[in-house]
Amino acid sequence: QCGSISTLSSDDWITNAEDTRRLWLVVHGNRIDSGEAVVFMRAFRQTADQLGLDGQFVLWSWPSEEIVRGIARDSRLKAARADLEASLLASWLARHRIPGPVVLVGYSFGARTVLRAIAQLQSEKQSAGSENVSAISDPNSDPEFVLFLIAPAIDAATFDRFVDQAIERGVRLRIVVTVNRSDPALRWYRPLWTCHGPDALGWQGPYCRTVQNLNGSLKVLNVTRQVGHTHRWETYLLAPAIRHSFQMLDSVSLP
């Protein structure tokens, strides 16, 4: 059924992981409660159906609903929570055998989670290897990863550091980053920390040296004109550049 969602237990997942189709694991952003998270994932699944994407689709939902008054304070707390959530995601990836390629889609603060998780993955695998027989312990069996970062609410220096850590630890990686110079939430990211804080990756884009160092493994999508003055995930999912990139990922194997 188009856009349908079903619940799986851990045992069900291990059985279904024999499927070698691409795994699309989606992490939502800030200020989304559990009901809105389901709406978010249903919309993503419907987008996938419209584009003819094949694979398994998993929502990684984290507690991002408002917890304190004041968007600045609440957002700083959520940034820390999104970073902590990465350890859980890395542990989950390490403890489940995933034979096919993996696309980690992170929206807004969800991009923080997938970036940090991929940097921690090899450490988690070493830990999981001695605890769980279903963990991936053979480096040659590691899946290929794509990080698709939509409106990423993380700074370029941290992005650099996590990507370097992942590559140094042998993770096979390709990255897509969206940039929207009109996104009001991402424009506000800098004063979220201090008046001289770092700009958001999704507003500024990656450093030129990062693009050069990744040598074709990093694709930057400038969606400023297509998305415009909004941070709404619904509008981002409608952007032609993002939809086209989803289709390209689904049809091309990673190097």
Coordinates of C-alpha atoms in Angstrom, one line a residue:
Q1 CA 0.0 0.0 0.0
C2 CA 1.3 3.4 -0.9
G3 CA 2.9 5.1 2.1
S4 CA 1.9 2.3 4.5
I5 CA 3.7 1.8 7.8
S6 CA 4.0 -1.4 9.8
T7 CA 5.6 -2.2 13.1
L8 CA 8.4 -4.8 13.3
S9 CA 10.0 -6.3 16.4
S10 CA 13.8 -6.8 16.6
D11 CA 13.4 -10.5 15.6
D12 CA 11.3 -9.5 12.6
W13 CA 14.0 -7.1 11.5
I14 CA 16.8 -9.7 11.7
T15 CA 14.7 -11.9 9.4
N16 CA 13.9 -9.1 7.0
A17 CA 17.5 -8.1 6.9
E18 CA 18.1 -11.0 4.5
D19 CA 16.6 -8.7 1.9
T20 CA 19.5 -7.2 0.0
R21 CA 17.6 -4.2 -1.3
R22 CA 18.7 -0.7 -0.3
L23 CA 17.8 0.4 3.3
W24 CA 16.4 3.9 3.6
L25 CA 16.7 5.0 7.3
V26 CA 15.2 8.4 7.9
V27 CA 15.8 10.6 11.0
H28 CA 13.5 13.6 11.5
G29 CA 14.4 17.0 12.9
N30 CA 13.5 19.1 15.9
R31 CA 10.1 19.8 17.5
I32 CA 8.3 16.8 16.0
D33 CA 6.2 14.7 18.4
S34 CA 5.5 11.0 17.8
G35 CA 2.4 11.6 15.8
E36 CA 4.1 14.1 13.6
A37 CA 7.0 11.7 13.1
V38 CA 4.6 9.1 11.6
V39 CA 3.2 11.8 9.3
F40 CA 6.7 12.7 8.3
M41 CA 7.7 9.1 7.5
R42 CA 4.4 8.5 5.7
A43 CA 5.1 11.5 3.5
F44 CA 8.7 10.2 2.8
R45 CA 7.3 6.8 1.9
Q46 CA 4.8 8.3 -0.4
T47 CA 7.5 10.3 -2.1
A48 CA 9.5 7.1 -2.5
D49 CA 6.5 5.4 -4.1
Q50 CA 6.0 8.4 -6.5
L51 CA 9.6 8.2 -7.5
G52 CA 9.7 4.5 -7.9
L53 CA 12.3 3.9 -5.2
D54 CA 12.8 0.4 -4.1
G55 CA 14.0 -0.9 -0.7
Q56 CA 13.2 -1.1 2.9
F57 CA 12.1 2.1 4.7
V58 CA 12.8 2.7 8.4
L59 CA 12.0 5.7 10.5
W60 CA 14.4 6.5 13.4
S61 CA 12.3 8.6 15.7
W62 CA 13.8 10.4 18.6
P63 CA 12.2 12.6 21.4
S64 CA 12.3 16.0 19.8
E65 CA 9.1 17.6 21.0
E66 CA 9.3 20.9 22.8
I67 CA 10.6 20.5 26.4
V68 CA 11.3 24.1 27.5
R69 CA 10.1 27.5 26.7
G70 CA 12.2 29.6 24.4
I71 CA 13.2 28.3 21.0
A72 CA 16.9 29.1 21.5
R73 CA 17.3 27.2 24.8
D74 CA 15.0 24.4 23.5
S75 CA 17.1 24.1 20.3
R76 CA 20.4 23.9 22.2
L77 CA 19.0 21.1 24.3
K78 CA 17.7 19.3 21.3
A79 CA 21.1 19.6 19.5
A80 CA 22.7 17.8 22.5
R81 CA 19.9 15.2 22.5
A82 CA 20.3 14.6 18.8
D83 CA 24.0 14.1 19.3
L84 CA 23.3 11.5 22.1
E85 CA 20.8 9.8 19.9
A86 CA 23.7 9.1 17.4
S87 CA 25.2 6.5 19.9
L88 CA 21.9 4.6 19.9
L89 CA 21.7 4.7 16.1
A90 CA 25.3 3.6 15.7
S91 CA 24.7 0.7 18.1
W92 CA 21.6 -0.4 16.2
L93 CA 23.4 -0.3 12.9
A94 CA 26.3 -2.3 14.4
R95 CA 24.2 -5.0 15.9
H96 CA 22.1 -5.8 12.8
R97 CA 23.4 -7.5 9.7
I98 CA 22.5 -5.3 6.8
P99 CA 23.6 -6.9 3.6
G100 CA 22.5 -4.2 1.2
P101 CA 23.5 -0.6 0.7
V102 CA 22.2 1.9 3.3
V103 CA 20.9 5.5 2.8
L104 CA 20.8 7.5 6.0
V105 CA 18.5 10.5 5.5
G106 CA 18.9 13.2 8.1
Y107 CA 16.6 16.2 8.2
S108 CA 17.7 19.3 10.2
F109 CA 18.9 18.1 13.6
G110 CA 18.5 14.6 12.3
A111 CA 21.6 15.3 10.1
R112 CA 23.6 15.6 13.4
T113 CA 22.4 12.2 14.4
V114 CA 23.4 10.4 11.2
L115 CA 26.7 12.1 10.9
R116 CA 27.8 11.3 14.4
A117 CA 26.5 7.8 14.1
I118 CA 28.5 7.0 11.0
A119 CA 31.6 8.4 12.7
Q120 CA 31.0 6.1 15.7
L121 CA 30.0 3.0 13.7
Q122 CA 33.2 1.1 13.6
S123 CA 33.8 1.5 17.4
E124 CA 30.3 0.2 18.0
K125 CA 30.9 -2.8 15.7
Q126 CA 34.0 -3.7 17.7
S127 CA 31.9 -3.7 20.9
A128 CA 29.0 -5.5 19.3
G129 CA 31.2 -8.2 17.8
S130 CA 31.9 -9.6 21.2
E131 CA 28.3 -9.3 22.4
N132 CA 26.0 -10.2 19.5
V133 CA 26.4 -12.9 16.8
S134 CA 24.3 -10.9 14.4
A135 CA 26.7 -7.9 14.4
I136 CA 28.8 -7.2 11.3
S137 CA 32.3 -8.1 12.2
D138 CA 33.9 -8.8 8.8
P139 CA 35.0 -5.5 7.2
N140 CA 34.5 -6.9 3.8
S141 CA 30.8 -7.4 4.5
D142 CA 30.2 -3.8 5.6
P143 CA 27.3 -2.2 3.7
E144 CA 27.8 0.9 1.5
F145 CA 26.5 4.1 3.1
V146 CA 25.0 7.3 1.6
L147 CA 24.4 10.2 3.9
F148 CA 21.6 12.4 2.5
L149 CA 21.6 15.5 4.7
I150 CA 18.5 17.7 4.1
A151 CA 18.7 21.2 5.6
P152 CA 21.5 20.0 8.0
A153 CA 21.6 21.9 11.3
I154 CA 25.2 21.2 12.0
D155 CA 28.3 23.4 11.3
A156 CA 30.8 22.7 8.5
A157 CA 33.8 22.1 10.8
T158 CA 31.9 19.4 12.7
F159 CA 30.8 17.9 9.4
D160 CA 34.4 17.8 8.3
R161 CA 35.5 16.1 11.5
F162 CA 32.9 13.3 11.5
V163 CA 33.4 12.6 7.8
D164 CA 37.1 12.3 8.3
Q165 CA 36.6 10.0 11.2
A166 CA 34.3 7.7 9.3
I167 CA 36.6 7.5 6.2
E168 CA 39.7 6.9 8.3
R169 CA 37.9 4.0 10.0
G170 CA 37.1 2.4 6.6
V171 CA 33.5 3.3 6.1
R172 CA 32.5 3.3 2.4
L173 CA 30.7 6.6 2.1
R174 CA 29.0 9.0 -0.3
I175 CA 27.3 12.2 0.8
V176 CA 24.6 14.5 -0.5
V177 CA 24.2 17.9 1.2
T178 CA 21.4 20.5 0.5
V179 CA 22.1 24.2 0.8
N180 CA 19.3 26.8 1.1
R181 CA 20.5 30.4 1.6
S182 CA 16.9 31.5 2.2
D183 CA 16.1 29.0 5.0
P184 CA 15.2 31.2 8.0
A185 CA 15.8 28.5 10.6
L186 CA 19.3 27.7 9.3
R187 CA 20.1 31.4 9.0
W188 CA 19.3 31.7 12.7
Y189 CA 21.6 28.8 13.6
R190 CA 24.7 31.0 14.1
P191 CA 23.3 33.2 16.9
L192 CA 21.8 30.0 18.5
W193 CA 25.2 29.4 20.1
T194 CA 26.8 32.9 20.4
C195 CA 26.7 36.1 18.3
H196 CA 29.8 34.7 16.6
G197 CA 28.8 31.1 16.4
P198 CA 29.3 28.9 13.3
D199 CA 26.9 28.9 10.4
A200 CA 24.8 25.9 9.6
L201 CA 26.1 23.5 6.9
G202 CA 22.6 23.7 5.3
W203 CA 22.9 27.4 4.9
Q204 CA 26.7 27.9 4.3
G205 CA 27.5 24.6 2.5
P206 CA 30.7 22.6 3.1
Y207 CA 34.2 24.0 2.9
C208 CA 35.9 24.0 -0.5
R209 CA 38.7 21.9 0.8
T210 CA 36.1 19.3 2.0
V211 CA 34.6 19.1 -1.5
Q212 CA 38.1 18.7 -3.0
N213 CA 39.2 16.1 -0.4
L214 CA 36.2 13.9 -0.9
N215 CA 37.0 13.8 -4.7
G216 CA 33.5 13.2 -6.1
S217 CA 32.0 11.5 -3.1
L218 CA 30.3 14.7 -2.0
K219 CA 27.4 16.3 -3.9
V220 CA 26.0 19.7 -2.9
L221 CA 22.5 20.5 -4.0
N222 CA 21.7 24.3 -4.0
V223 CA 17.9 24.3 -3.5
T224 CA 17.6 27.9 -2.5
R225 CA 15.3 28.8 -5.5
Q226 CA 13.4 25.5 -5.3
V227 CA 12.7 25.6 -1.6
G228 CA 12.8 29.3 -0.7
H229 CA 12.1 31.0 2.6
T230 CA 11.1 28.0 4.7
H231 CA 12.4 25.2 6.8
R232 CA 9.4 22.9 6.3
W233 CA 10.3 19.3 5.5
E234 CA 7.3 19.1 3.2
T235 CA 8.7 21.8 0.9
Y236 CA 12.1 20.2 0.9
L237 CA 10.7 16.8 -0.2
L238 CA 9.1 18.5 -3.2
A239 CA 12.3 20.1 -4.4
P240 CA 13.1 18.7 -7.9
A241 CA 16.9 18.5 -7.2
I242 CA 16.3 16.4 -4.1
R243 CA 13.8 14.1 -5.8
H244 CA 16.1 13.6 -8.7
S245 CA 19.0 12.8 -6.4
F246 CA 16.9 10.2 -4.6
Q247 CA 16.2 8.5 -7.9
M248 CA 19.9 8.6 -8.9
L249 CA 20.9 7.0 -5.6
D250 CA 18.4 4.2 -6.1
S251 CA 19.7 3.4 -9.6
V252 CA 23.5 3.7 -9.2
S253 CA 25.7 1.5 -7.1
L254 CA 28.3 3.1 -4.9
P255 CA 32.0 2.8 -5.7

